XYZ file of N, CA and C in Angstrom:
603
model
N 231.131 71.812 -19.314
C 230.846 71.722 -20.684
C 232.173 71.666 -21.637
N 233.129 70.197 -22.797
C 233.276 70.722 -23.418
C 233.517 71.521 -24.243
N 235.329 71.539 -24.343
C 234.375 72.554 -25.638
C 234.617 72.154 -26.494
N 234.412 72.292 -27.754
C 234.217 71.762 -29.239
C 235.018 71.323 -29.303
N 235.748 70.288 -30.217
C 236.974 70.411 -31.242
C 236.601 71.354 -32.455
N 237.573 72.206 -32.382
C 237.772 73.448 -34.301
C 238.024 73.238 -35.138
N 238.402 72.154 -34.994
C 239.390 71.630 -36.707
C 238.722 70.035 -36.944
N 238.573 69.835 -38.756
C 238.628 68.297 -38.708
C 239.260 67.257 -38.236
N 239.004 66.660 -37.515
C 240.279 65.776 -37.195
C 241.082 64.927 -38.606
N 240.443 64.996 -39.941
C 241.379 64.423 -40.401
C 241.947 65.030 -41.524
N 241.561 66.579 -41.606
C 242.326 66.702 -42.859
C 242.310 68.179 -42.089
N 241.917 69.132 -40.876
C 242.548 70.308 -40.115
C 241.566 71.441 -40.452
N 240.366 70.751 -41.504
C 239.734 71.862 -42.204
C 238.812 72.275 -40.838
N 238.600 74.140 -41.085
C 237.890 74.369 -40.130
C 237.146 74.371 -40.035
N 235.987 73.366 -37.752
C 234.674 73.080 -38.478
C 233.577 73.797 -37.877
N 232.826 74.849 -38.882
C 231.249 75.638 -37.960
C 230.915 75.424 -36.980
N 230.786 74.635 -36.052
C 229.394 74.831 -35.426
C 229.610 75.208 -34.030
N 228.440 75.816 -33.599
C 228.439 75.766 -31.981
C 227.021 75.130 -31.202
N 227.385 75.119 -29.526
C 227.374 74.277 -28.961
C 226.891 74.317 -28.059
N 225.559 73.856 -27.744
C 224.574 74.857 -27.000
C 224.247 73.850 -25.819
N 223.217 75.159 -25.363
C 222.222 74.041 -23.788
C 221.439 73.391 -24.666
N 220.946 74.131 -26.034
C 219.996 72.829 -26.498
C 220.693 72.035 -27.021
N 222.318 71.076 -27.357
C 222.768 70.255 -27.934
C 222.910 69.378 -25.849
N 223.321 70.507 -25.212
C 223.916 69.773 -24.188
C 221.959 68.787 -23.198
N 221.001 69.875 -23.666
C 219.938 68.945 -22.643
C 220.250 67.614 -24.021
N 220.220 67.557 -25.068
C 219.945 66.414 -26.426
C 221.059 66.054 -25.671
N 222.029 65.953 -25.390
C 222.907 65.425 -25.281
C 223.396 64.388 -26.282
N 224.108 65.363 -27.042
C 223.940 64.825 -29.017
C 225.672 66.206 -28.637
N 226.631 64.948 -29.086
C 227.686 65.538 -28.823
C 228.728 65.699 -29.963
N 230.164 66.877 -30.094
C 229.854 67.653 -30.361
C 229.917 66.973 -31.904
N 230.294 67.651 -33.135
C 230.922 67.163 -34.558
C 232.675 67.510 -34.384
N 233.156 66.309 -35.134
C 234.702 66.161 -34.854
C 234.963 66.846 -36.407
N 234.718 65.667 -37.271
C 235.400 65.883 -38.539
C 234.272 66.386 -39.312
N 234.970 66.816 -40.292
C 233.500 68.886 -41.724
C 233.297 67.310 -42.080
N 231.851 68.062 -43.653
C 231.401 66.991 -44.173
C 232.013 66.539 -45.224
N 232.458 67.066 -46.060
C 234.166 66.681 -47.553
C 234.888 65.410 -46.690
N 234.774 64.919 -45.416
C 235.666 64.823 -44.439
C 234.876 63.527 -44.813
N 233.293 63.616 -44.131
C 232.634 62.396 -44.072
C 231.920 62.062 -45.039
N 232.031 62.530 -45.805
C 231.540 62.147 -47.185
C 232.048 61.590 -47.936
N 233.562 60.563 -47.715
C 234.505 60.131 -47.432
C 234.106 58.576 -47.141
N 233.693 58.470 -46.333
C 233.163 56.963 -45.411
C 231.770 56.992 -46.262
N 231.494 55.571 -46.326
C 230.531 54.887 -47.835
C 229.339 53.892 -45.966
N 227.878 55.123 -45.899
C 227.098 53.708 -44.658
C 226.838 52.899 -45.163
N 226.820 51.870 -44.236
C 225.690 50.671 -45.053
C 224.798 50.576 -44.729
N 223.301 50.891 -45.231
C 222.015 50.299 -45.149
C 221.893 49.026 -44.975
N 220.633 48.784 -43.255
C 220.601 46.976 -43.375
C 221.846 45.724 -43.064
N 222.111 46.853 -42.676
C 223.344 45.721 -43.480
C 223.901 45.167 -42.121
N 223.587 43.395 -42.048
C 223.174 42.864 -40.988
C 224.131 40.980 -41.230
N 224.819 40.924 -40.884
C 225.675 38.930 -41.246
C 225.575 38.421 -39.741
N 225.100 37.289 -40.399
C 225.650 36.516 -38.826
C 224.759 36.629 -37.559
N 223.978 37.640 -37.377
C 223.500 38.665 -36.551
C 224.360 39.534 -35.479
N 225.132 40.082 -36.801
C 226.405 41.235 -36.513
C 226.116 42.197 -37.862
N 225.564 43.719 -36.745
C 225.081 45.160 -37.654
C 226.343 45.368 -38.081
N 226.605 45.406 -39.195
C 228.022 46.698 -39.666
C 227.131 48.208 -40.007
N 228.240 49.476 -39.681
C 228.033 50.871 -39.987
C 228.573 50.996 -41.483
N 230.438 50.703 -41.442
C 230.633 51.441 -42.885
C 230.659 49.859 -43.954
N 231.621 50.993 -45.366
C 231.901 49.920 -45.806
C 233.255 50.548 -45.720
N 234.459 48.983 -46.265
C 235.998 48.994 -46.561
C 235.929 49.660 -47.787
N 236.438 51.300 -47.223
C 236.807 51.812 -48.453
C 238.538 52.432 -48.535
N 238.907 53.104 -49.407
C 240.198 53.296 -49.183
C 239.918 54.410 -47.667
N 238.601 55.205 -48.229
C 238.894 56.478 -46.356
C 238.841 55.591 -45.765
N 238.005 54.814 -45.157
C 238.263 54.022 -44.261
C 239.155 53.554 -43.645
N 240.041 53.083 -44.903
C 241.403 52.302 -44.367
C 242.522 53.058 -44.452
N 242.714 55.168 -44.686
C 243.599 55.352 -44.101
C 243.549 55.983 -43.087
N 241.720 55.409 -42.307
C 241.645 55.885 -41.043
C 242.393 55.211 -40.210
N 241.551 53.528 -40.539
C 242.242 52.551 -39.863
C 244.373 51.854 -39.990
N 244.426 53.327 -40.539
C 245.967 52.437 -40.438
C 246.687 53.786 -39.627
N 245.758 55.228 -39.791
C 246.531 56.347 -38.648
C 246.302 56.252 -37.830
N 245.032 56.038 -36.778
C 244.010 55.726 -35.887
C 244.446 54.409 -35.004
N 244.835 52.749 -35.818
C 245.583 51.651 -35.429
C 246.400 51.716 -35.426
N 247.570 51.812 -36.591
C 248.851 51.509 -36.152
C 250.064 53.064 -36.265
N 249.467 54.118 -36.657
C 250.104 55.462 -35.783
C 249.611 55.667 -34.899
N 249.115 55.077 -33.797
C 249.178 55.349 -32.656
C 247.999 56.841 -32.347
N 247.496 57.779 -33.401
C 246.400 58.647 -33.729
C 245.320 58.444 -32.685
N 245.386 58.632 -31.246
C 244.228 58.387 -30.388
C 242.800 58.969 -30.613
N 243.664 60.087 -31.321
C 241.969 61.504 -31.383
C 240.964 61.298 -31.973
N 241.561 60.105 -33.317
C 240.653 59.740 -34.460
C 239.537 58.303 -33.287
N 240.142 58.504 -32.026
C 238.714 58.044 -31.294
C 237.444 58.599 -31.884
N 237.788 60.207 -31.618
C 236.078 60.775 -31.409
C 235.612 60.947 -33.057
N 235.886 60.355 -34.311
C 235.977 60.347 -35.438
C 234.712 60.164 -35.931
N 234.174 59.610 -35.284
C 233.003 58.543 -35.698
C 231.876 58.204 -33.991
N 232.124 59.039 -32.962
C 231.470 59.455 -31.793
C 229.849 59.625 -31.592
N 229.852 60.472 -32.407
C 228.457 60.418 -32.628
C 228.478 59.593 -33.653
N 228.016 58.653 -34.257
C 227.365 57.833 -35.117
C 227.521 56.410 -33.816
N 228.752 56.366 -33.306
C 228.042 55.564 -32.495
C 227.297 55.597 -31.181
N 227.512 56.929 -30.500
C 226.543 57.100 -29.310
C 225.023 56.732 -30.450
N 224.885 57.624 -31.798
C 223.358 57.469 -32.160
C 222.883 56.239 -32.499
N 224.049 55.044 -32.116
C 223.635 53.167 -32.958
C 223.164 52.877 -31.162
N 224.382 53.549 -30.274
C 224.113 52.620 -29.041
C 224.054 53.065 -27.637
N 223.827 54.578 -27.851
C 222.241 55.842 -26.873
C 221.295 54.514 -25.978
N 221.258 53.890 -25.801
C 219.669 53.066 -25.431
C 219.715 51.224 -25.641
N 220.651 51.443 -26.348
C 221.118 49.841 -25.586
C 221.197 49.198 -24.494
N 221.000 48.219 -24.473
C 219.981 47.803 -22.798
C 221.206 46.424 -23.024
N 221.423 45.720 -23.769
C 222.382 44.629 -23.871
C 224.122 45.395 -23.225
N 224.536 44.289 -22.013
C 225.538 44.468 -22.032
C 226.730 44.867 -23.272
N 227.100 45.934 -23.122
C 228.325 45.617 -24.835
C 230.215 45.036 -23.711
N 229.687 44.650 -25.001
C 231.714 43.718 -24.262
C 232.563 43.909 -26.019
N 233.438 44.787 -25.684
C 234.189 45.212 -26.988
C 235.522 43.683 -26.608
N 235.851 43.791 -27.345
C 236.939 42.796 -28.150
C 238.036 42.355 -28.369
N 238.475 41.921 -27.054
C 239.943 42.784 -26.089
C 241.238 42.119 -27.307
N 242.004 43.548 -26.698
C 243.984 42.515 -27.201
C 244.953 42.591 -26.178
N 244.775 40.959 -27.049
C 246.076 40.233 -26.051
C 246.663 41.684 -25.286
N 247.723 41.834 -24.086
C 248.107 42.531 -23.420
C 249.609 42.539 -24.494
N 250.417 41.607 -25.349
C 251.604 42.462 -25.954
C 251.322 42.733 -26.634
N 250.533 42.392 -27.701
C 249.582 43.322 -28.871
C 249.982 44.979 -28.215
N 249.126 45.000 -26.607
C 248.341 45.850 -26.783
C 249.935 47.142 -25.710
N 250.222 46.961 -25.854
C 251.933 47.193 -25.090
C 251.900 48.039 -26.362
N 252.176 47.583 -27.180
C 252.710 47.584 -29.138
C 251.965 49.040 -29.426
N 250.880 48.630 -29.694
C 249.587 49.760 -30.025
C 249.595 51.264 -28.933
N 249.692 50.616 -27.713
C 249.374 51.791 -26.790
C 248.195 52.271 -26.137
N 247.418 51.844 -26.751
C 245.510 51.819 -26.446
C 245.331 51.087 -26.721
N 243.757 50.930 -26.874
C 242.510 49.965 -27.019
C 241.760 50.559 -27.309
N 242.038 50.546 -28.896
C 240.870 50.962 -29.777
C 239.799 51.027 -29.759
N 238.843 50.051 -29.579
C 237.535 49.562 -29.811
C 237.069 50.515 -28.350
N 238.350 50.297 -27.164
C 237.749 51.225 -25.855
C 237.298 52.397 -26.367
N 238.330 52.299 -26.612
C 238.478 54.462 -26.703
C 237.446 54.419 -27.740
N 237.151 54.242 -29.238
C 235.867 54.466 -29.674
C 234.509 54.542 -28.792
N 234.519 53.891 -27.793
C 233.370 54.015 -27.246
C 233.128 54.463 -26.092
N 234.435 54.911 -25.731
C 234.483 56.007 -25.282
C 234.647 56.978 -25.936
N 234.442 57.679 -26.806
C 234.792 58.821 -27.170
C 233.248 58.720 -27.863
N 232.309 57.827 -27.440
C 231.274 57.692 -27.559
C 229.925 57.862 -26.918
N 230.439 58.395 -25.600
C 230.035 58.076 -24.456
C 229.290 56.988 -23.945
N 229.344 55.452 -24.045
C 228.607 54.542 -24.438
C 230.167 53.525 -22.616
N 228.943 53.322 -21.873
C 229.348 51.850 -20.874
C 229.465 51.079 -21.911
N 230.440 49.859 -21.171
C 231.022 48.969 -21.836
C 231.742 48.090 -20.491
N 231.621 46.146 -21.028
C 232.029 45.478 -19.793
C 233.011 44.984 -20.269
N 234.635 44.469 -19.654
C 235.432 43.905 -20.193
C 235.466 42.498 -19.641
N 234.334 40.977 -20.368
C 234.116 39.872 -19.681
C 234.082 38.721 -19.790
N 236.123 40.001 -21.645
C 236.714 38.759 -22.499
C 238.238 39.023 -22.535
N 238.498 37.758 -22.346
C 240.749 37.746 -22.661
C 241.604 36.733 -24.149
N 242.237 37.642 -24.680
C 242.476 36.859 -25.573
C 243.528 36.156 -25.733
N 243.496 35.499 -26.339
C 244.510 34.199 -26.041
C 245.146 33.852 -26.659
N 245.966 34.253 -27.718
C 246.313 34.610 -28.414
C 247.593 35.811 -29.355
N 248.829 36.391 -29.063
C 248.568 37.925 -30.206
C 248.864 37.647 -31.252
N 248.257 37.178 -32.541
C 248.541 36.706 -33.325
C 247.693 37.203 -34.226
N 247.982 38.457 -34.954
C 246.976 39.473 -35.483
C 246.410 38.292 -37.511
N 245.157 38.282 -37.090
C 244.034 37.718 -37.678
C 244.468 38.429 -38.996
N 244.575 40.527 -39.239
C 244.500 40.586 -40.770
C 245.353 39.560 -41.549
N 246.811 39.344 -40.681
C 247.798 38.505 -42.063
C 247.715 37.271 -42.141
N 246.357 36.776 -41.570
C 246.342 35.518 -42.088
C 245.264 35.482 -43.342
N 245.130 34.699 -44.138
C 244.608 33.741 -45.261
C 243.105 33.703 -44.335
N 242.038 33.763 -45.081
C 240.809 33.795 -44.793
C 240.530 32.035 -44.555
N 240.845 31.209 -44.689
C 241.168 29.357 -44.481
C 242.086 28.967 -43.721
N 243.217 30.767 -42.842
C 244.066 30.044 -41.711
C 242.980 30.687 -40.927
N 242.084 31.966 -41.041
C 240.739 32.644 -40.231
C 240.270 31.119 -40.187
N 239.867 30.608 -40.233
C 238.630 29.819 -40.679
C 239.237 29.176 -39.197
N 240.447 28.094 -39.832
C 240.488 26.753 -38.391
C 241.673 27.379 -37.421
N 241.642 28.622 -36.726
C 242.285 29.965 -35.832
C 241.507 28.797 -34.529
N 242.413 28.330 -33.332
C 241.750 27.764 -32.599
C 240.863 28.320 -32.135
N 240.375 28.505 -30.985
C 240.106 29.526 -29.786
C 241.245 31.098 -29.511
N 240.366 32.017 -30.234
C 240.986 33.370 -29.051
C 240.545 33.653 -28.069
N 239.490 33.121 -27.615
C 239.476 33.955 -26.326
C 238.281 32.727 -25.210
N 238.585 33.447 -23.555
C 238.407 33.003 -22.343
C 237.897 33.847 -21.734
N 236.440 33.542 -20.995
C 235.604 34.453 -20.789
C 236.175 34.882 -18.618
N 236.613 36.054 -18.486
C 236.889 35.985 -17.088
C 235.959 36.115 -16.448
N 234.461 36.614 -16.266
C 233.640 35.477 -14.897
C 232.411 35.472 -15.514
N 232.527 34.507 -15.701
C 230.856 33.375 -16.099
C 229.945 34.022 -16.142
N 229.931 34.748 -14.097
C 228.982 34.707 -13.386
C 228.261 35.937 -13.920
N 229.334 36.917 -14.010
C 228.609 38.073 -14.856
C 227.795 37.831 -16.158
N 228.474 37.523 -16.470
C 227.421 37.417 -18.336
C 226.176 35.530 -18.368
N 226.609 35.272 -17.690
C 225.345 33.743 -16.687
C 223.813 35.258 -18.101
N 222.960 33.929 -18.697
C 221.753 34.316 -18.862
C 221.645 35.775 -19.051
N 222.724 36.701 -19.312
C 222.863 37.472 -19.957
C 223.000 37.947 -21.523
N 221.924 38.424 -22.383
C 221.428 39.396 -22.962
C 223.427 40.244 -23.894
N 224.090 40.077 -24.363
C 225.492 41.439 -25.282
C 225.208 40.599 -26.027
N 226.065 42.463 -26.456
C 226.557 43.164 -27.138
C 227.884 43.427 -28.232
N 228.877 42.120 -28.775
C 229.807 42.377 -28.896
C 230.359 42.865 -30.097
N 231.147 44.339 -29.852
C 231.439 45.239 -30.161
C 233.674 45.034 -30.888
N 233.022 44.920 -32.357
C 234.958 45.585 -32.944
C 234.833 45.960 -34.114
N 235.859 46.945 -34.615
C 236.391 47.757 -35.627
C 235.711 47.043 -37.171
N 236.353 45.389 -37.445
C 235.637 45.754 -38.593
C 235.542 44.145 -38.850
N 234.481 43.250 -39.927
C 233.743 41.906 -39.775
C 234.631 42.159 -41.570
N 235.306 40.995 -40.475
C 235.999 40.107 -42.589
C 235.099 38.583 -42.384
N 236.117 38.392 -41.868
C 235.269 36.349 -42.081
C 234.642 35.857 -41.179
N 234.203 37.211 -40.080
C 233.152 36.919 -39.094
C 234.400 36.162 -37.852
N 235.171 35.237 -38.323
C 235.945 34.243 -37.086
C 236.427 35.217 -35.152
N 236.364 36.267 -35.754
C 237.182 36.874 -34.146
C 236.104 36.706 -33.544
N 234.533 37.642 -33.654
C 233.757 37.876 -33.306
C 232.758 35.898 -33.399
N 232.929 35.341 -34.253
C 232.791 34.235 -34.010
C 232.728 33.366 -32.430
N 234.112 33.516 -32.230
C 235.343 32.590 -31.264
C 234.442 33.405 -30.143
N 234.500 34.679 -30.740
C 233.450 35.258 -28.725
C 232.189 35.226 -28.400
N 231.632 34.364 -29.220
C 230.740 35.213 -29.258
C 230.929 33.099 -28.555
N 230.718 32.189 -29.780
C 231.071 30.823 -28.818
C 231.137 30.513 -27.526
N 232.036 31.108 -26.860
C 232.877 31.216 -25.666
C 232.075 31.826 -24.501
N 231.543 33.506 -24.738
C 230.107 33.897 -23.911
C 229.254 32.620 -23.727
N 229.112 31.939 -25.241
C 227.441 31.140 -25.469
C 227.810 30.252 -24.317
N 228.618 29.501 -24.371
C 229.680 28.355 -23.644
C 229.776 28.101 -21.701
N 230.237 29.900 -22.187
C 229.670 30.488 -20.371
C 228.618 30.151 -19.480
N 227.244 30.204 -20.344
C 226.248 31.267 -19.477
C 225.133 31.981 -20.559
N 225.753 32.646 -21.331
C 225.045 33.893 -22.091
C 224.300 33.064 -22.621
N 222.607 34.162 -22.453
C 221.438 34.115 -23.252
C 221.653 34.488 -24.781
N 221.490 35.421 -24.766
C 222.270 35.968 -26.872
C 223.877 36.787 -27.109
N 224.279 36.253 -28.314
C 225.339 36.946 -28.089
C 225.510 37.511 -29.784
N 225.030 38.911 -29.687
C 225.393 39.596 -31.327
C 226.269 40.313 -31.191
N 226.547 41.075 -31.787
C 227.902 42.309 -32.801
C 227.377 43.443 -33.538
N 228.700 44.434 -33.363
C 228.287 45.217 -33.381
C 229.628 46.244 -35.043
N 230.516 46.035 -35.367
C 231.007 46.613 -36.383
C 231.322 47.998 -36.786
N 232.269 48.681 -36.738
C 232.105 49.371 -37.303
C 231.859 49.821 -38.759
N 232.752 48.516 -39.286
C 233.113 48.191 -40.575
C 232.665 46.830 -40.691
N 232.985 46.853 -42.247
C 232.106 45.385 -42.975
C 233.241 45.295 -44.018
N 233.832 44.611 -43.835
C 235.161 44.614 -44.775
C 235.404 43.613 -46.635
């Protein structure tokens, strides 16, 4: 049994929690952030746009979290949303495909942030996409994003042929990234492709 995290990953406050056989049998993940920090993130109720479900609004707390996690390379923060993602995906029947990073960007960041979120939530996933461009979509205007050439190619078309798929990304803004990935997968023979993001920008 993994030892529970004793302090909030975001503010270092002590966490008051117990983790026993009941939690183990229910396959419950331990708490990793304190209630005070948790309240700073604003959940979205029934948010769905173009086949994409998003879980949180993009507010100042989430902006700070993403900066620490992605750009300060604080990989332990992958566990901050482990319970939420686990509850969302634990009964998922579709093949979960994380949006991949370009190899050059992966070297800079040192870890794949979507992969680590899923690992922390104990959710299985498979890589069936390759990123073709190392351009950062976040640095582009909305118009530039919408004019972006195809960003992905399918690695193994046989593995996704006639399958139902769920794409996972961190943030939904214009939908360009997920739409490119969806188009590539459908053209390679996938039956259906929908999306899930942690944040809606």
